PDB file of C-alpha atoms in Angstrom:
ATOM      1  CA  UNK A   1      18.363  24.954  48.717  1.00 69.00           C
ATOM      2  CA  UNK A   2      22.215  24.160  48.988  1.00 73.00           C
ATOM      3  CA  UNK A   3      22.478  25.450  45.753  1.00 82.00           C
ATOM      4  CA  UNK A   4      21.445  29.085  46.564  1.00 84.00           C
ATOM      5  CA  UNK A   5      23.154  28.682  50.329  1.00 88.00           C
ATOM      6  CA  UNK A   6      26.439  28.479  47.894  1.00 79.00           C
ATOM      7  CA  UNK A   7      25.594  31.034  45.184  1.00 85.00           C
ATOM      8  CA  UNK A   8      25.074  34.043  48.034  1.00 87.00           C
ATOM      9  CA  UNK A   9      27.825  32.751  49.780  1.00 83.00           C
ATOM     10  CA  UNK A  10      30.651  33.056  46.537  1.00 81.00           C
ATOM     11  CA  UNK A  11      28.401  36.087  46.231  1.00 85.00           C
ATOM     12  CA  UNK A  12      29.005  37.761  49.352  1.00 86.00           C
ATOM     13  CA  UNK A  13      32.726  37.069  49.076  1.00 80.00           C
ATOM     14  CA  UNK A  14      33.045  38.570  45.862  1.00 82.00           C
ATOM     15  CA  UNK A  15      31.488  41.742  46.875  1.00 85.00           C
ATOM     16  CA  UNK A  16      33.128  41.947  50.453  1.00 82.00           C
ATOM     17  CA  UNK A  17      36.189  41.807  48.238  1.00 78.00           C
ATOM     18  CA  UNK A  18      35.876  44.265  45.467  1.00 79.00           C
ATOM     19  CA  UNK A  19      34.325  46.911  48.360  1.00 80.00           C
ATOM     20  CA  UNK A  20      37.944  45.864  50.682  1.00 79.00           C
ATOM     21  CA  UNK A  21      39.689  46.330  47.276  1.00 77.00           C
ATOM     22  CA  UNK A  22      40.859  42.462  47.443  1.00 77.00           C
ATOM     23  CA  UNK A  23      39.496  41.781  44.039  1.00 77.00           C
ATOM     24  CA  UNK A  24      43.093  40.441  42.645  1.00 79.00           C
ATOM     25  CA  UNK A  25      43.465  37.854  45.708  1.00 80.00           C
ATOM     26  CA  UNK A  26      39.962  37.123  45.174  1.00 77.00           C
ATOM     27  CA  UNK A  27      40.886  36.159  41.192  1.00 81.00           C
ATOM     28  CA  UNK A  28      44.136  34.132  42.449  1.00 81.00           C
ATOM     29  CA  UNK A  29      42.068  32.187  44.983  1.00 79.00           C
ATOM     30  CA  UNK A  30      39.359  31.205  42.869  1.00 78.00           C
ATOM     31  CA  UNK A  31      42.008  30.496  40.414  1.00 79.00           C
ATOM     32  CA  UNK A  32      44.025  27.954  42.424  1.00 80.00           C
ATOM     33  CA  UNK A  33      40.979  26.234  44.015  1.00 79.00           C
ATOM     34  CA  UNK A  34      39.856  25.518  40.796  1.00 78.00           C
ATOM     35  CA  UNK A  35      43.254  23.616  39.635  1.00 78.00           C
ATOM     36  CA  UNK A  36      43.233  21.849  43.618  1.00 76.00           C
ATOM     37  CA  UNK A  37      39.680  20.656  42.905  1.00 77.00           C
ATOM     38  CA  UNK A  38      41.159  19.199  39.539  1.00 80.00           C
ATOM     39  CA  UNK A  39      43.864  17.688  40.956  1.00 76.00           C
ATOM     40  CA  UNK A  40      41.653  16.525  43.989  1.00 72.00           C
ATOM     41  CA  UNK A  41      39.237  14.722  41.727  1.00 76.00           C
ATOM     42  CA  UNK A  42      42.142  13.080  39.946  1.00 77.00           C
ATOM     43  CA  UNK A  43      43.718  11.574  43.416  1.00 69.00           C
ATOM     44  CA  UNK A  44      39.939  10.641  44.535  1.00 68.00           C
ATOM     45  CA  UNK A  45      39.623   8.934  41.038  1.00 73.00           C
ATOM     46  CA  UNK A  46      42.335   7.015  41.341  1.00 72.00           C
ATOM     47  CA  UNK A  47      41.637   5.601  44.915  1.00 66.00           C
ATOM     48  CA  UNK A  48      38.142   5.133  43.881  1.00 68.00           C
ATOM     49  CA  UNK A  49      39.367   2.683  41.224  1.00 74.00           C
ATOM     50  CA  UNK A  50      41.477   0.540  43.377  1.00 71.00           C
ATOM     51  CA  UNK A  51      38.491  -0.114  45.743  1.00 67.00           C
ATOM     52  CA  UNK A  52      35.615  -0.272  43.384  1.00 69.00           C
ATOM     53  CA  UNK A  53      38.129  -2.780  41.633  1.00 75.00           C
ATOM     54  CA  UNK A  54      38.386  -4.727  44.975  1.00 71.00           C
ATOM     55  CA  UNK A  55      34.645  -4.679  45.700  1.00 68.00           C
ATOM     56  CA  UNK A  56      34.565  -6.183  42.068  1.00 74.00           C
ATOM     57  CA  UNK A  57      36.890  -8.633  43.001  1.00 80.00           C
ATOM     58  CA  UNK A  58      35.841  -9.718  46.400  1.00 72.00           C
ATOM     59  CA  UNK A  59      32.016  -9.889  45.204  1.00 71.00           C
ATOM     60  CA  UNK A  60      33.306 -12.217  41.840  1.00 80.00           C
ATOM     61  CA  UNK A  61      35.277 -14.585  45.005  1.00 82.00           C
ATOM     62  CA  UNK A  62      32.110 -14.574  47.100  1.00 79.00           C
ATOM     63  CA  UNK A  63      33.151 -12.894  49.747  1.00 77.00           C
ATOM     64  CA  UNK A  64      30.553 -10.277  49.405  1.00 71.00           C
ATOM     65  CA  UNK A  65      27.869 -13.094  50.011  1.00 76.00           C
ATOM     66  CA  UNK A  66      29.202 -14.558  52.751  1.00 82.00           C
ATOM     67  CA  UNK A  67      29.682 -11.122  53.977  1.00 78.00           C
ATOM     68  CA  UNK A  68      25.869 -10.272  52.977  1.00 78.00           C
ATOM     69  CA  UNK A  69      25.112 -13.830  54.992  1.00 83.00           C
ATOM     70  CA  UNK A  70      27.127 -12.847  58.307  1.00 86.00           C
ATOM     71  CA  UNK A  71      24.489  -9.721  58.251  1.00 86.00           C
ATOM     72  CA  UNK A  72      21.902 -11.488  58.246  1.00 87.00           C
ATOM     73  CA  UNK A  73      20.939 -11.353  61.592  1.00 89.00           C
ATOM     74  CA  UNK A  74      21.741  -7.786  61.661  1.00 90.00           C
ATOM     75  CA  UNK A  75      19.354  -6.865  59.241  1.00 89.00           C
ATOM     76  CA  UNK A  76      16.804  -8.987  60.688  1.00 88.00           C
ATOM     77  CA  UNK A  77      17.562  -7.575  63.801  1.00 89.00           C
ATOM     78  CA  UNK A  78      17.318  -3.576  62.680  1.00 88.00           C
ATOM     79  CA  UNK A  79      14.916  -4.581  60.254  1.00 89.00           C
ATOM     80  CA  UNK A  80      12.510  -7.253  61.734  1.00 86.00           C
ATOM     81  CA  UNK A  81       9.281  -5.960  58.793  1.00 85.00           C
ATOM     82  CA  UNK A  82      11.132  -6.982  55.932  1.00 87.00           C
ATOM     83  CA  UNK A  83      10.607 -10.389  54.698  1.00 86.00           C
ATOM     84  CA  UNK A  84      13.417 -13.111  54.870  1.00 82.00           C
ATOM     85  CA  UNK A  85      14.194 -13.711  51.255  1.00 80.00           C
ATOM     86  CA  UNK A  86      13.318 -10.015  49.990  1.00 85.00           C
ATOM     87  CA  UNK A  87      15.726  -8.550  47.786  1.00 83.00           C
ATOM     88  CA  UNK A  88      15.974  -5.225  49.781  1.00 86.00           C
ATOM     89  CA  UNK A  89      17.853  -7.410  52.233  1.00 87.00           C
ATOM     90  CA  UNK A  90      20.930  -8.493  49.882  1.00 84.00           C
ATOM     91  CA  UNK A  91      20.791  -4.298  49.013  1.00 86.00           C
ATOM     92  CA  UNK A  92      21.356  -3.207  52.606  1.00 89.00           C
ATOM     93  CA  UNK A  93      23.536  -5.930  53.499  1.00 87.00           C
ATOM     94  CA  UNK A  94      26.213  -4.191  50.330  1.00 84.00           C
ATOM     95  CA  UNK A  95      25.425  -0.737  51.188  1.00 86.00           C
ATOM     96  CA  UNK A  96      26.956  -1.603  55.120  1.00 87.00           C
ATOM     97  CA  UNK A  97      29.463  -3.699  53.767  1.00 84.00           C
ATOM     98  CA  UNK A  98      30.803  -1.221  51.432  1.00 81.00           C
ATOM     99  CA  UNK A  99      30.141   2.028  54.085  1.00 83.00           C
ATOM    100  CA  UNK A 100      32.157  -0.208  56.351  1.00 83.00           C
ATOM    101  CA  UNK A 101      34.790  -0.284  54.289  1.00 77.00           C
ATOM    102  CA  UNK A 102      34.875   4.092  53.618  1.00 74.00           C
ATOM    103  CA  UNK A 103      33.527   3.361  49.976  1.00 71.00           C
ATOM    104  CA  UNK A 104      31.228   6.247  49.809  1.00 67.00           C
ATOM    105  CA  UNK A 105      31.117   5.795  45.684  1.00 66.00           C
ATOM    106  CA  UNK A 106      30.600   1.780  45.683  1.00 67.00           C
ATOM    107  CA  UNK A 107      27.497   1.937  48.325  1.00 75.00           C
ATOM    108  CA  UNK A 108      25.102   4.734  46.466  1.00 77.00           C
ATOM    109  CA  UNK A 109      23.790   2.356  44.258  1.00 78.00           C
ATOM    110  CA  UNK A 110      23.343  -0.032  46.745  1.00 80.00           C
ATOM    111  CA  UNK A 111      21.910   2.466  49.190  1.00 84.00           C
ATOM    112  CA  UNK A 112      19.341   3.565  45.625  1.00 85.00           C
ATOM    113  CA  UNK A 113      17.939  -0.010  45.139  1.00 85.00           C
ATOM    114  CA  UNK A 114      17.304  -0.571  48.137  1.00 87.00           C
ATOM    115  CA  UNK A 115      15.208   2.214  49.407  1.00 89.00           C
ATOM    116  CA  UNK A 116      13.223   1.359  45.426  1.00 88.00           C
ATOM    117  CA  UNK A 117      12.623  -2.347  47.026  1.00 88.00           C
ATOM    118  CA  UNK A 118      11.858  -0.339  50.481  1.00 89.00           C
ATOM    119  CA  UNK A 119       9.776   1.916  48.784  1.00 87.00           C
ATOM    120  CA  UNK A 120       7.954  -1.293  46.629  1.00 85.00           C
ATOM    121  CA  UNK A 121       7.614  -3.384  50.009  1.00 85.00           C
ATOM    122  CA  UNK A 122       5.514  -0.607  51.544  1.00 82.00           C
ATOM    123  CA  UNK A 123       3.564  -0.067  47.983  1.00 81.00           C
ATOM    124  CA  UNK A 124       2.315  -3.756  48.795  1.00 78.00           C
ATOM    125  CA  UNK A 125       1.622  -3.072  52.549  1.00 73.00           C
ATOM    126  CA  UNK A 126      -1.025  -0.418  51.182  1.00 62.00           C
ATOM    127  CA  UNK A 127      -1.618   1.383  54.264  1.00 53.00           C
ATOM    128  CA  UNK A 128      -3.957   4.423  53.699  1.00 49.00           C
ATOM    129  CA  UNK A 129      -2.543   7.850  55.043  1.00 48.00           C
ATOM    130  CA  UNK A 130      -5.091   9.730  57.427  1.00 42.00           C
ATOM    131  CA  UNK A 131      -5.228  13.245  57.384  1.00 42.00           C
ATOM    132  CA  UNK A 132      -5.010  15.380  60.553  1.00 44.00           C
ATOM    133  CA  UNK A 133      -8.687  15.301  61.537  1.00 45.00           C
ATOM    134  CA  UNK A 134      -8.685  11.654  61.721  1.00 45.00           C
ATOM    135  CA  UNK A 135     -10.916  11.109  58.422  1.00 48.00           C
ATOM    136  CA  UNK A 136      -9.197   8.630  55.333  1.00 47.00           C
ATOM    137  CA  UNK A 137      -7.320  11.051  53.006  1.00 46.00           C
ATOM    138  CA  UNK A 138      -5.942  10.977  49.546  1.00 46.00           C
ATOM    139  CA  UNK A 139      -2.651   8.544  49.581  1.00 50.00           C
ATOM    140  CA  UNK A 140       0.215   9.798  50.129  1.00 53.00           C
ATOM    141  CA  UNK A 141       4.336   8.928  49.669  1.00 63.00           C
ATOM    142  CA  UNK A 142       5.586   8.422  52.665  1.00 73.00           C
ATOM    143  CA  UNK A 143       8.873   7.188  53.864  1.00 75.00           C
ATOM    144  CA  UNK A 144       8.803   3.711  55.882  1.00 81.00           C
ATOM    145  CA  UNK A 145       9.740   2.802  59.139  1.00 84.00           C
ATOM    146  CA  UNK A 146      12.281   0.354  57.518  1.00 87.00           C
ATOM    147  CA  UNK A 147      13.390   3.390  55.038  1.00 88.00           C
ATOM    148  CA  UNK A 148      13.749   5.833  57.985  1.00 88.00           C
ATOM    149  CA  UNK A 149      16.024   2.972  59.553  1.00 89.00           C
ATOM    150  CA  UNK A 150      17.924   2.196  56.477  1.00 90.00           C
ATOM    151  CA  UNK A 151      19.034   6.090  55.681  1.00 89.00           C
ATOM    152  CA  UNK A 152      19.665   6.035  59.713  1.00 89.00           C
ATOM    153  CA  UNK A 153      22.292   3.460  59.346  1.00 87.00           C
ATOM    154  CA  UNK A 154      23.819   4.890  56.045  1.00 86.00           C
ATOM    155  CA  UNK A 155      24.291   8.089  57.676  1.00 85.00           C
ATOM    156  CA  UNK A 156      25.738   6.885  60.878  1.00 86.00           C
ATOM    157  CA  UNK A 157      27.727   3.778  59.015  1.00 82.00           C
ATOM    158  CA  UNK A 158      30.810   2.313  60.724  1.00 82.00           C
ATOM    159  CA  UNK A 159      34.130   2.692  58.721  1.00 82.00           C
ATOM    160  CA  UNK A 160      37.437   0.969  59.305  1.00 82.00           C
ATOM    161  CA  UNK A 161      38.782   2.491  56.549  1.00 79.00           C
ATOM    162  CA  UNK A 162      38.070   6.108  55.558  1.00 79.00           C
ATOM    163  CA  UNK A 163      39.543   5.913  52.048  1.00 74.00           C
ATOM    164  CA  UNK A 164      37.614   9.411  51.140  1.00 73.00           C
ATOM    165  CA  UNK A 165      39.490  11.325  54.288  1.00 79.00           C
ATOM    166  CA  UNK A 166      42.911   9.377  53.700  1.00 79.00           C
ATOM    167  CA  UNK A 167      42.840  10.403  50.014  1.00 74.00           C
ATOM    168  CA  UNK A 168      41.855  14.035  51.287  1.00 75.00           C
ATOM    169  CA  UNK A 169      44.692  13.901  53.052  1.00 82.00           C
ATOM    170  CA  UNK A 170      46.856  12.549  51.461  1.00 77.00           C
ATOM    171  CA  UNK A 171      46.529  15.042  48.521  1.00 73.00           C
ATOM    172  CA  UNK A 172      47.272  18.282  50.532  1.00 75.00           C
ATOM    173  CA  UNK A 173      50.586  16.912  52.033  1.00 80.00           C
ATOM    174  CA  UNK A 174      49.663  14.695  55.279  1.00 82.00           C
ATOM    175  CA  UNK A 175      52.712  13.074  56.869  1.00 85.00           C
ATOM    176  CA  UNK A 176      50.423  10.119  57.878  1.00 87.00           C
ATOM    177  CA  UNK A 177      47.496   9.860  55.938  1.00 84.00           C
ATOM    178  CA  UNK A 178      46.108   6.929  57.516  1.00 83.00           C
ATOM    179  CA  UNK A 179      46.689   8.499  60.647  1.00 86.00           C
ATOM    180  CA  UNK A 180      42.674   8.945  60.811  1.00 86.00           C
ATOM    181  CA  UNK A 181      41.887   5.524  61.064  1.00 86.00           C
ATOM    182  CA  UNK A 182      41.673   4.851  65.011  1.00 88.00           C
ATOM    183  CA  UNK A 183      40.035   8.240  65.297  1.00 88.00           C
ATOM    184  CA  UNK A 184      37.350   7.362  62.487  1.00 87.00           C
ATOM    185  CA  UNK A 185      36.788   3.760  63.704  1.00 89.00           C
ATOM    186  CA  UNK A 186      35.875   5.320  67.306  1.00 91.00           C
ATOM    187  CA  UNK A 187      33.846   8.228  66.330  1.00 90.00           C
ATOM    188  CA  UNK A 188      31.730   5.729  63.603  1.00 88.00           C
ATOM    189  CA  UNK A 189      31.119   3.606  65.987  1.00 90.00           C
ATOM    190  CA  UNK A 190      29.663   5.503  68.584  1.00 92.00           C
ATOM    191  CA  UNK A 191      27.658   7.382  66.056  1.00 90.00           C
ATOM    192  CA  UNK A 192      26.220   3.548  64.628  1.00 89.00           C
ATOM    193  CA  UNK A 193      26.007   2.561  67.940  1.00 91.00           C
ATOM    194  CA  UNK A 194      23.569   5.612  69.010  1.00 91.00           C
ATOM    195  CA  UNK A 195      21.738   5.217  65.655  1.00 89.00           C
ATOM    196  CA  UNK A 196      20.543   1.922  66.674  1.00 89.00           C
ATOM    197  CA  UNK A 197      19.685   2.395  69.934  1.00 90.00           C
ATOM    198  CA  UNK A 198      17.858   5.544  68.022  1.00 89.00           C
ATOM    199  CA  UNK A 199      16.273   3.504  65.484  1.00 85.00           C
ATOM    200  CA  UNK A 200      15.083   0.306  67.787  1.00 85.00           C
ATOM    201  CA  UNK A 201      13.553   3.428  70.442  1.00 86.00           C
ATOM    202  CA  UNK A 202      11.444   4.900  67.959  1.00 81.00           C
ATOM    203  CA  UNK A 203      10.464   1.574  66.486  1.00 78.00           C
ATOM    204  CA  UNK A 204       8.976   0.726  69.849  1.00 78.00           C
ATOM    205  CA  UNK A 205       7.494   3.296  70.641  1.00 72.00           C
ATOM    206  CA  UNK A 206       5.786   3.157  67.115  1.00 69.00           C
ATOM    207  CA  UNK A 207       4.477  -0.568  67.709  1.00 66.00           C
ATOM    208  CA  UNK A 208       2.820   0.677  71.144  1.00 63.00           C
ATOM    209  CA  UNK A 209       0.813   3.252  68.892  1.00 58.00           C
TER     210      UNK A 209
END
């Protein structure tokens, strides 16, 4: 869908253009986006290197698992259905731990194997979907409580560091890149803060049913 939301939209421009008569600023600015989106992804690589690297480092020193063991009652907390020693525990616990820390690019495929081990634990559960008339239906995939929860929190995540908006800004000429940091800790942690009281709401209200 996003894809043809963007194709009408360069669309659009391109003919509002050529019928204003604006077709040679229209070359020059797809022009120089393209070479900013170049350079972009070259500043983006480069931070994302240093703090994969890190991640790399800190997991090889064991901080990651005593970081993944100070969650533990967090996840057991947001996520009381999961067993204790399931593996889509250690997953979560690294996709927060590396949202917390703004690395968008180290916590997909953390965020991926755990929704797989999500998706697996409810496999096992085997409960039948109903259809709307009350009467046992064909199975269907459906998305968990715990999954629900899970892409919740990963939306919502808390960040202390926002290395994606400091290297944003950073490449088109901020005098203090890291400038964002207060404002990003406060805003993420209201938004986590509502997602939970979100997710533990619904969850209730599910149980009474």
């Amino acid at each position: 869908m996003l894809n043809y939301i963007w194709a009408a939209m360069i669309a659009l421009g391109i003919i509002f253009g050529a019928l204003n008569g604006n077709m040679k600023e229209v070359t020059e600015a797809a022009l120089d986006s393209a070479g900013e989106a170049v350079s972009l992804c070259i500043a983006t690589g480069g931070v994302m290197a240093l703090w994969v690297g890190l991640m790399e480092v800190a997991e090889s020193s064991g901080l990651i698992l005593k970081l993944t063991n100070m969650l533990s009652p967090f996840v057991s907390f947001m996520f009381p259905g999961i067993p204790k020693k399931h593996k889509a525990r250690d997953y979560i616990s690294m996709n927060i731990i590396a949202n917390v820390l703004g690395l968008g690019w180290a916590c997909t495929p953390a965020g991926l194997k755990a929704m797989e081990e999500l998706a697996k634990l409810e496999a096992e559960r085997e409960n039948p979907a109903y259809l709307p008339d009350g009467k046992k239906g064909k199975k269907e995939r459906i998305a968990s409580n715990e999954m629900c929860t899970f892409l919740i929190l990963n939306i919502s995540s808390l960040q202390l560091i926002p290395v994606n908006m400091i290297a944003y800004r950073q490449q088109y000429g901020s005098v203090n890149p890291a400038g964002i940091i207060g404002p990003a800790i406060v805003a993420t942690a209201v938004s986590t803060g509502v997602a939970v009281v979100y997710c533990k709401v619904k969850d209730r209200k599910k149980r009474r049913v």
